[in-house]
PDB file of C-alpha atoms and ligand atoms in Angstrom:
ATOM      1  CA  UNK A   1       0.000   0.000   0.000  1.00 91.00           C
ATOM      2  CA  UNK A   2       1.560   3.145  -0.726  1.00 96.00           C
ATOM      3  CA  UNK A   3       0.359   6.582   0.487  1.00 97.00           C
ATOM      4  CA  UNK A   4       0.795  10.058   0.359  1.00 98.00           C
ATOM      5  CA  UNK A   5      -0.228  12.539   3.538  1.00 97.00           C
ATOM      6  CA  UNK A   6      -0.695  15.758   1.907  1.00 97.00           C
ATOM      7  CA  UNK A   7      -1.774  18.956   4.395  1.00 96.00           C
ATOM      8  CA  UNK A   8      -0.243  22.117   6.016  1.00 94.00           C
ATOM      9  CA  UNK A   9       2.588  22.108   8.654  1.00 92.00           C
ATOM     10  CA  UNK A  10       0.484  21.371  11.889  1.00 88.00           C
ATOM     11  CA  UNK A  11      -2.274  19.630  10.099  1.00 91.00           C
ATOM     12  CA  UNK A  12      -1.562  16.112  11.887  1.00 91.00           C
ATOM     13  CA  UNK A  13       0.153  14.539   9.365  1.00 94.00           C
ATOM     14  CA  UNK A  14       3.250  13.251  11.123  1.00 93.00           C
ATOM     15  CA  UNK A  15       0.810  11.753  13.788  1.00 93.00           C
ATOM     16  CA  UNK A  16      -1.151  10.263  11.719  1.00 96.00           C
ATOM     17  CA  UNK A  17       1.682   8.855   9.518  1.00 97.00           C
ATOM     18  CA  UNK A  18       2.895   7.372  12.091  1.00 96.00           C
ATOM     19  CA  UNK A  19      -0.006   6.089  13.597  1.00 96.00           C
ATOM     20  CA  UNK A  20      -0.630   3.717  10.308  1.00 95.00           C
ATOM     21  CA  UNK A  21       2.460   3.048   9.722  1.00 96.00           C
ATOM     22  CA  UNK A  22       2.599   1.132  12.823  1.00 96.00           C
ATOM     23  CA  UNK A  23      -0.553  -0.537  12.190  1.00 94.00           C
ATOM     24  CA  UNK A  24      -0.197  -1.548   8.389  1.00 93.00           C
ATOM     25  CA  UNK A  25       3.452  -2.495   8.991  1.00 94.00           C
ATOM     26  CA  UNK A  26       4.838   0.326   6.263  1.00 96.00           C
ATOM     27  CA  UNK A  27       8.010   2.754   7.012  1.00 97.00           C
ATOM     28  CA  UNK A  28       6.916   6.310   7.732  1.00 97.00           C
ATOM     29  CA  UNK A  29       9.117   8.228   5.149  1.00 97.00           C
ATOM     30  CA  UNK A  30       8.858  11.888   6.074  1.00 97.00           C
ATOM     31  CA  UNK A  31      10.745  14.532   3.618  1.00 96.00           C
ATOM     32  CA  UNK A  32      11.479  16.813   6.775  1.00 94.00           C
ATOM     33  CA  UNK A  33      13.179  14.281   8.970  1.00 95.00           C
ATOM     34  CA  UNK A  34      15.164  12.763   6.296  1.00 95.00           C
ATOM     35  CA  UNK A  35      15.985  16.512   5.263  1.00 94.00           C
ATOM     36  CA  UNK A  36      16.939  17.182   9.387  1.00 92.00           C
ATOM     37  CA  UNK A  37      18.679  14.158   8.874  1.00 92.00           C
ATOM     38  CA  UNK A  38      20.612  15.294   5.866  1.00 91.00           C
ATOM     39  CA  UNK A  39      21.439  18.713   7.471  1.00 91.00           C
ATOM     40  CA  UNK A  40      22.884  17.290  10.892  1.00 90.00           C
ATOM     41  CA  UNK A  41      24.676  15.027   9.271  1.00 88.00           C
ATOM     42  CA  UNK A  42      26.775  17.574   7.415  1.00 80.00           C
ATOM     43  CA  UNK A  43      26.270  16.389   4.235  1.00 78.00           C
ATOM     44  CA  UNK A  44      26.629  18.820   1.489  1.00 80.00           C
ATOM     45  CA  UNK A  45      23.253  18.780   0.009  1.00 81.00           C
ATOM     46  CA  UNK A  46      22.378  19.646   4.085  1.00 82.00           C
ATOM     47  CA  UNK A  47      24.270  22.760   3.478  1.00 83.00           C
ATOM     48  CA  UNK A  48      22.066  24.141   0.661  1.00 83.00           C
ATOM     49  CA  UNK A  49      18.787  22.271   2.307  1.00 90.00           C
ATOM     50  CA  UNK A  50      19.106  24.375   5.911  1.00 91.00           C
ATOM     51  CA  UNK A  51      19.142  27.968   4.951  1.00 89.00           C
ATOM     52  CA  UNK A  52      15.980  27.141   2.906  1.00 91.00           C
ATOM     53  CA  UNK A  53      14.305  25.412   5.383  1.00 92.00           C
ATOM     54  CA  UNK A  54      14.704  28.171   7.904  1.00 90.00           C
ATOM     55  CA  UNK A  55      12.696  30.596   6.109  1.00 90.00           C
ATOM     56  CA  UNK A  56       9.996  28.603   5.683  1.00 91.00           C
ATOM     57  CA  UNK A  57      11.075  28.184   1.921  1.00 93.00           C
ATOM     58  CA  UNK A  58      11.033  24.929   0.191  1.00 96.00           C
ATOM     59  CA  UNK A  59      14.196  23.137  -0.736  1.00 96.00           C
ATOM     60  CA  UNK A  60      14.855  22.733  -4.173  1.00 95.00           C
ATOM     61  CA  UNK A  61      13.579  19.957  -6.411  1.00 97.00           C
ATOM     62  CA  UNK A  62      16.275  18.070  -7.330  1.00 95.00           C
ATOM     63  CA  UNK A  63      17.947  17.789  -3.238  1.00 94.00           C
ATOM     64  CA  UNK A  64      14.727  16.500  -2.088  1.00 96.00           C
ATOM     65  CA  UNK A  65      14.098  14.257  -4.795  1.00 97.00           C
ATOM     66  CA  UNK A  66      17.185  12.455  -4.387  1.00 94.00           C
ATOM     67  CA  UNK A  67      17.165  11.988  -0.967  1.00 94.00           C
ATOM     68  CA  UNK A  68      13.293  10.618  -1.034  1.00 97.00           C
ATOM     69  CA  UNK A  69      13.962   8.342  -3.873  1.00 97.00           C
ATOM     70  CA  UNK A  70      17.087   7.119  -2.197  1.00 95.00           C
ATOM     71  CA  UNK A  71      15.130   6.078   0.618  1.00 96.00           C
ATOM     72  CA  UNK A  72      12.112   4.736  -1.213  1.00 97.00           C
ATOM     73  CA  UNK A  73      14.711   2.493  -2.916  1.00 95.00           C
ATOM     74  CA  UNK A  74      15.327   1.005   0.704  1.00 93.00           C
ATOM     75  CA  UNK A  75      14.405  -2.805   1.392  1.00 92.00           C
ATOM     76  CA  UNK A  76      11.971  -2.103   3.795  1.00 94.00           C
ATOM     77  CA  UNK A  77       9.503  -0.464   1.215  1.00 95.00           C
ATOM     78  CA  UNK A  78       8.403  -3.545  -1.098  1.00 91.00           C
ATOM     79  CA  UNK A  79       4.584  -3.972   1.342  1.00 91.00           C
ATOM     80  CA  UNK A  80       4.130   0.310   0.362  1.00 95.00           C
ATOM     81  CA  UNK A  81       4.922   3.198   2.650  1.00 97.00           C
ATOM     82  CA  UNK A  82       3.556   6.317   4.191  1.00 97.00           C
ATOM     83  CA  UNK A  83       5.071   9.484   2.428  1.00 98.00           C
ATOM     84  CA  UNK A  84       4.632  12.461   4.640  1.00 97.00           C
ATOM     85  CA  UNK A  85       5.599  16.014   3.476  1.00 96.00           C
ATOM     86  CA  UNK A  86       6.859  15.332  -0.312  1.00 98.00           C
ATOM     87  CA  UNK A  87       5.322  15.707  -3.060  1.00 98.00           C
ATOM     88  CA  UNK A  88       5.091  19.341  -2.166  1.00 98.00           C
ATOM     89  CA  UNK A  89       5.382  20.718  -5.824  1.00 98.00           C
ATOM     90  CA  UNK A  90       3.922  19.394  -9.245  1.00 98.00           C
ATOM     91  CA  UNK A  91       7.521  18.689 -10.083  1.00 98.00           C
ATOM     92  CA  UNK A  92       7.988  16.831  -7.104  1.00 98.00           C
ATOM     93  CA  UNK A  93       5.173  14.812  -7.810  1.00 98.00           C
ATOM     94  CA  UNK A  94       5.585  14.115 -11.397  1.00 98.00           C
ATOM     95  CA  UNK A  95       8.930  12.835 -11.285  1.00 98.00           C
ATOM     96  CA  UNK A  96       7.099  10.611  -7.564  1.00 98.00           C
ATOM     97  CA  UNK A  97       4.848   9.137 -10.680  1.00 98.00           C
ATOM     98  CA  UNK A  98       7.407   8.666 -13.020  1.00 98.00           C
ATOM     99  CA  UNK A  99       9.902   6.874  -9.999  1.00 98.00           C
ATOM    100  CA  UNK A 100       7.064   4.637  -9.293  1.00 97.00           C
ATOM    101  CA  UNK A 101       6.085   3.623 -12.998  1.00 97.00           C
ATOM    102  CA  UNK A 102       9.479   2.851 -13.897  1.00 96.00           C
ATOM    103  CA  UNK A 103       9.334   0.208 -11.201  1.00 95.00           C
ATOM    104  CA  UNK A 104       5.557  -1.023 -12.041  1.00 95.00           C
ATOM    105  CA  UNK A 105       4.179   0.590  -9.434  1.00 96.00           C
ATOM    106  CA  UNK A 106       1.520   3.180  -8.551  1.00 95.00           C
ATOM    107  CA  UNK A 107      -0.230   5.207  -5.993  1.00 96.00           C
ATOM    108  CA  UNK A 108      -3.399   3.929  -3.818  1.00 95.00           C
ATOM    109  CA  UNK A 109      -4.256   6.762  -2.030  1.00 96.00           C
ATOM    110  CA  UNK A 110      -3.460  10.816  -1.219  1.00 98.00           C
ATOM    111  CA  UNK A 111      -4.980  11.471   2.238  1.00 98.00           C
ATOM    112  CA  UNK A 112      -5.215  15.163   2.455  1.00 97.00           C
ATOM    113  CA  UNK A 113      -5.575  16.441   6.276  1.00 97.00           C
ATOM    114  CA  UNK A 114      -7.504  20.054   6.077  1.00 96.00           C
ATOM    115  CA  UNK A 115      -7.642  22.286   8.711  1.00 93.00           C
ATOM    116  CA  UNK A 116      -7.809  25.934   9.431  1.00 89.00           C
ATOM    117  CA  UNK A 117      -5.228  28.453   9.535  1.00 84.00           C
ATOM    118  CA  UNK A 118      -5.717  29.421  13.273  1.00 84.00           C
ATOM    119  CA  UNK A 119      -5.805  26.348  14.268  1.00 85.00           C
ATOM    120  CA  UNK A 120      -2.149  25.648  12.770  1.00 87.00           C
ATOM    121  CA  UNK A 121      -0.548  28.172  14.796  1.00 83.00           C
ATOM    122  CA  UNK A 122      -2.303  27.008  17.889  1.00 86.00           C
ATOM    123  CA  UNK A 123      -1.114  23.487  17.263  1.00 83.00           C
ATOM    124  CA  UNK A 124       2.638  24.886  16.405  1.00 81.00           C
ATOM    125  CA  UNK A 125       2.548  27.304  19.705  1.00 82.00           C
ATOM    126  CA  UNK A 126       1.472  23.867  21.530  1.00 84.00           C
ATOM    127  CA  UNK A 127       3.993  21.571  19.845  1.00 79.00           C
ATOM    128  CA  UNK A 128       6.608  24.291  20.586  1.00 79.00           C
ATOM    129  CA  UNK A 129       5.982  24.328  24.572  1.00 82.00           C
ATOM    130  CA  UNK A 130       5.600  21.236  24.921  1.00 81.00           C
ATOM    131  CA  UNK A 131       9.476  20.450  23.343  1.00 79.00           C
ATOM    132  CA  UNK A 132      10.524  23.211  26.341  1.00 81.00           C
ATOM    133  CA  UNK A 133       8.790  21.555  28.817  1.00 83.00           C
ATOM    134  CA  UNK A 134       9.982  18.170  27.868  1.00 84.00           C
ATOM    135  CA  UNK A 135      13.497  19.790  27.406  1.00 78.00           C
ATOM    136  CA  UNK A 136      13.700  18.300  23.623  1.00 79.00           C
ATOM    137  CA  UNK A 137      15.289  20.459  21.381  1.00 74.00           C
ATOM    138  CA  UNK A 138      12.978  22.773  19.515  1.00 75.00           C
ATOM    139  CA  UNK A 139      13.156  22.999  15.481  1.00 76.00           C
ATOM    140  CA  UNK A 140      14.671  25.939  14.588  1.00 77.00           C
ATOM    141  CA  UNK A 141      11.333  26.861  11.580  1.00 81.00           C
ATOM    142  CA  UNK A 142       8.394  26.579  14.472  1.00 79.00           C
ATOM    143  CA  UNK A 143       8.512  29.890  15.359  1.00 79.00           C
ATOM    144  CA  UNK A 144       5.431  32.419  14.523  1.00 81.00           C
ATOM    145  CA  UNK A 145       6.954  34.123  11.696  1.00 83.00           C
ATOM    146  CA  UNK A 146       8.139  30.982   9.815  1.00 87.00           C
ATOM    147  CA  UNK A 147       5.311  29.295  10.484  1.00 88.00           C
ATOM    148  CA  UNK A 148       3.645  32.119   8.484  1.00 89.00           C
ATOM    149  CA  UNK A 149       6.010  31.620   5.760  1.00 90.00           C
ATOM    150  CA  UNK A 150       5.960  27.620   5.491  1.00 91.00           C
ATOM    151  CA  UNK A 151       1.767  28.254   5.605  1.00 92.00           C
ATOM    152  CA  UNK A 152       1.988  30.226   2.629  1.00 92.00           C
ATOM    153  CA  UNK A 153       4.847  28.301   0.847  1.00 93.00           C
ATOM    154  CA  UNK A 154       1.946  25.066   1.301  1.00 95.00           C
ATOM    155  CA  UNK A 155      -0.930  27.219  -0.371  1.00 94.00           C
ATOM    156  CA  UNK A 156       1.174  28.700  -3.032  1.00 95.00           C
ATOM    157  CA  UNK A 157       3.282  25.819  -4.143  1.00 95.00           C
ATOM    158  CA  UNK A 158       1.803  22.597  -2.271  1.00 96.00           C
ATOM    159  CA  UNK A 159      -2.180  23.210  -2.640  1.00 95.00           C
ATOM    160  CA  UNK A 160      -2.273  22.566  -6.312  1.00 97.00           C
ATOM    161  CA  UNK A 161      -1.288  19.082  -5.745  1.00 98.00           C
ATOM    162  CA  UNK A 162      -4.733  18.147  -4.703  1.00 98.00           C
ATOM    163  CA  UNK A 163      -6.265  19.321  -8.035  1.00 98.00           C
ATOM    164  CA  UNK A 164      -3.475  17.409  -9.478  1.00 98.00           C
ATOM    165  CA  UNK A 165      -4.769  14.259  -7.458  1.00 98.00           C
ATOM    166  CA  UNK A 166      -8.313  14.740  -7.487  1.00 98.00           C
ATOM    167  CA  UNK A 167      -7.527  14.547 -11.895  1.00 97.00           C
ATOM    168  CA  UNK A 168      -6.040  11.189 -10.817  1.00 96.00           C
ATOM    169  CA  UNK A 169      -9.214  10.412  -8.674  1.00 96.00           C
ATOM    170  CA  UNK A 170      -6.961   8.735  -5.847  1.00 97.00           C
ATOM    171  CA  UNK A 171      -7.654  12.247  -3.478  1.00 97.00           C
ATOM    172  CA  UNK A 172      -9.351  11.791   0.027  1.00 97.00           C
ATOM    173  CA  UNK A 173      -9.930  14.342   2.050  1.00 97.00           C
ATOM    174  CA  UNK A 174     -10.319  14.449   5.902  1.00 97.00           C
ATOM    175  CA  UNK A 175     -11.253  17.289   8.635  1.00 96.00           C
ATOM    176  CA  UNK A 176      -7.757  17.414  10.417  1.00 94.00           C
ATOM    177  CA  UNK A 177      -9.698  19.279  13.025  1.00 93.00           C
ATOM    178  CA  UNK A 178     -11.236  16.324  14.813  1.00 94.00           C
ATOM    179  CA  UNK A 179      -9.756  14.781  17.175  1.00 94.00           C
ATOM    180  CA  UNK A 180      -6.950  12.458  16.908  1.00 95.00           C
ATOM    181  CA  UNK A 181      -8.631   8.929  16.742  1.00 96.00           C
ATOM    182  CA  UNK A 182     -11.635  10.132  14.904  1.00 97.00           C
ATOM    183  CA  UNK A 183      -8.933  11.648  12.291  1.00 97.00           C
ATOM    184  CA  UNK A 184      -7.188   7.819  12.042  1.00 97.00           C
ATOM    185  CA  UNK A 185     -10.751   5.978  11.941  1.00 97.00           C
ATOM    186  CA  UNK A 186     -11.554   8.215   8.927  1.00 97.00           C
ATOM    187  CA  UNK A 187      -8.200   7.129   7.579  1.00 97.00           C
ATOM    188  CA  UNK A 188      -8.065   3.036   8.381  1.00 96.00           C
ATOM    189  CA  UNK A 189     -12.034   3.529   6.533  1.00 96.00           C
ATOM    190  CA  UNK A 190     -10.484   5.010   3.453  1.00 95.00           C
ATOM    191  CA  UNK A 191      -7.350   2.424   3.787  1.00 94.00           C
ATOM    192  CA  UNK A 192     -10.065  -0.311   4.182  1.00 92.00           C
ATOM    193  CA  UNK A 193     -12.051   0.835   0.966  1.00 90.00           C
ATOM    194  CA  UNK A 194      -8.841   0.730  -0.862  1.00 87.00           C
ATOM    195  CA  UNK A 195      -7.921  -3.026  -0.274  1.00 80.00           C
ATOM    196  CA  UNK A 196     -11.941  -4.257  -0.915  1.00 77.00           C
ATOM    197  CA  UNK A 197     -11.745  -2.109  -4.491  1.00 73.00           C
ATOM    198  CA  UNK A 198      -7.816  -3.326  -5.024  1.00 68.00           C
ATOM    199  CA  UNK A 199      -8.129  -5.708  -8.176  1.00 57.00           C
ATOM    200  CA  UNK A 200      -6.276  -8.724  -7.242  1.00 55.00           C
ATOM    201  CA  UNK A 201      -2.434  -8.782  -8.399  1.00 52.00           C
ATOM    202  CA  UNK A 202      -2.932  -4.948  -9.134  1.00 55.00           C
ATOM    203  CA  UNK A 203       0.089  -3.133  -7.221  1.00 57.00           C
ATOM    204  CA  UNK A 204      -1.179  -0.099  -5.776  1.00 57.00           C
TER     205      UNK A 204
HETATM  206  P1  ADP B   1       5.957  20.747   8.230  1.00 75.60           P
HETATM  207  O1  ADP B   1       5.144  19.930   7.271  1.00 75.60           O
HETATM  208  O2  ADP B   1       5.399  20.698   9.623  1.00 75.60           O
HETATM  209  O3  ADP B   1       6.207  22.143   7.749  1.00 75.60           O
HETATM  210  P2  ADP B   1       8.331  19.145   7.665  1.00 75.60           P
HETATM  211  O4  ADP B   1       9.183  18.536   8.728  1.00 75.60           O
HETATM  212  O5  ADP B   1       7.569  18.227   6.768  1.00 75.60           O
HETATM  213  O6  ADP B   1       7.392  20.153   8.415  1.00 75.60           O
HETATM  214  O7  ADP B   1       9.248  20.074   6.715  1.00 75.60           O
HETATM  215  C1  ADP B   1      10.096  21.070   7.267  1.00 75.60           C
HETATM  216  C2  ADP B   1      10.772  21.869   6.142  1.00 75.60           C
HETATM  217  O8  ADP B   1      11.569  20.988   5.310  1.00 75.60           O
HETATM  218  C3  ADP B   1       9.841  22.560   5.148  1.00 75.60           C
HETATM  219  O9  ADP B   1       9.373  23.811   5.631  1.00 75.60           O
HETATM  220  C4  ADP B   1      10.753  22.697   3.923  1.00 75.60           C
HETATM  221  O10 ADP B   1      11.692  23.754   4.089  1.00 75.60           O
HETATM  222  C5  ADP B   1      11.547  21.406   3.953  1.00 75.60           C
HETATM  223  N1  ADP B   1      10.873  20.353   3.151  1.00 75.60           N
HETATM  224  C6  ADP B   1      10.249  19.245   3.644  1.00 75.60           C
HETATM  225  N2  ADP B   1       9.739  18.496   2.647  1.00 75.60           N
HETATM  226  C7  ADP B   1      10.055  19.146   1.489  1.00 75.60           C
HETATM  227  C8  ADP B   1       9.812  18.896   0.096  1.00 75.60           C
HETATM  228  N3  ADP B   1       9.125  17.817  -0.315  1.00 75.60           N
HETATM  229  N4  ADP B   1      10.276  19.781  -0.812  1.00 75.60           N
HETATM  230  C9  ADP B   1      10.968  20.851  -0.433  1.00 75.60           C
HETATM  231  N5  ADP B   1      11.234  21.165   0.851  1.00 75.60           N
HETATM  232  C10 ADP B   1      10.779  20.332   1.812  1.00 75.60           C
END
């Protein structure tokens, strides 16, 4: 089963990533903590990635791309994964399509989290305190004025995605405003629907 969890910073989709990847037995693969990854690491593509990601700007392309499809190459990926955080441009997601139809392979679902601008700060703010109070170190673009930035980067360069999608007819939407659990039963429903409609042998 392979996924995409397409929605603003603070929209839930880590959590809820996470939360099926567990339960289907799929990697998480999320863009920003293979990026952190890249960055602390030294690497030189980390260079060019961190000055981008602290403004709330997208990194380019090509960086990204290369370090997704590196890891969706990994041996842990033949059952499907959870992609969290890339696509985030057409590009991005054309040349997803074209990695996955080189190897035979397709898309089953893009579970798009929505929720409001005001509540994205809130949740940020929250996230934020909590990584004082629990002494974890705090990322360097949840601040107010970033978060501003990587909100706008999202509707400007991310949002046309789910047109893109919905043209595809694999797009579900969910109210990322509900709770937690009622947020994953909406997902395991639309996860369920996929493997009763999945034509035997297909590989989606
Ligand atoms: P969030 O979704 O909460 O903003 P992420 O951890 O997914 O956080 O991403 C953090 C930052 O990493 C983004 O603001 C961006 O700078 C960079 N980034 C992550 N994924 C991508 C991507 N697919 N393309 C370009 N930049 C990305």
């Amino acid at each position: 089963m392979r996924l995409v969890m397409l929605g603003p910073p603070g929209a839930g989709k880590s959590t809820q990533a996470q939360r099926a990847a567990a339960k289907y037995g799929i990697p998480h693969l999320s863009a920003g903590v293979l990026l952190r990854t890249a960055v602390a690491s030294d690497a030189p593509v980390g260079a060019l990635a961190k000055d981008a990601m602290a403004r709330g700007d997208l990194v380019p392309d090509d960086i990204v791309q290369a370090i997704v499809f590196e890891r969706l190459d990994g041996p842990d990926t033949h059952n499907g994964f959870i992609l969290d955080g890339f696509p985030r441009t057409i590009a991005q997601a054309k040349a997803l399509d074209r990695f996955l139809r080189d190897r035979g392979l397709g898309l089953g679902a893009v579970i798009e989290l929505k929720a409001k601008d005001h509540a994205l700060v809130e949740r940020i703010a929250a996230r934020n305190a909590n990584a004082v109070a629990c002494r974890e170190p705090r990322r360097i673009d949840d601040n107010a004025e970033v978060l501003r930035s990587r909100i706008h980067t999202y509707q400007r360069q991310t949002s046309p995605l789910l047109d893109y999608y919905r043209r595809q007819g694999i797009l579900h939407s969910v109210d990322g405003m509900l709770p937690i659990a009622e947020v994953e039963q909406e997902i395991d429903r639309i996860v369920a629907r996929l493997q009763i409609e999945r034509v035997p042998d297909s590989d989606v």
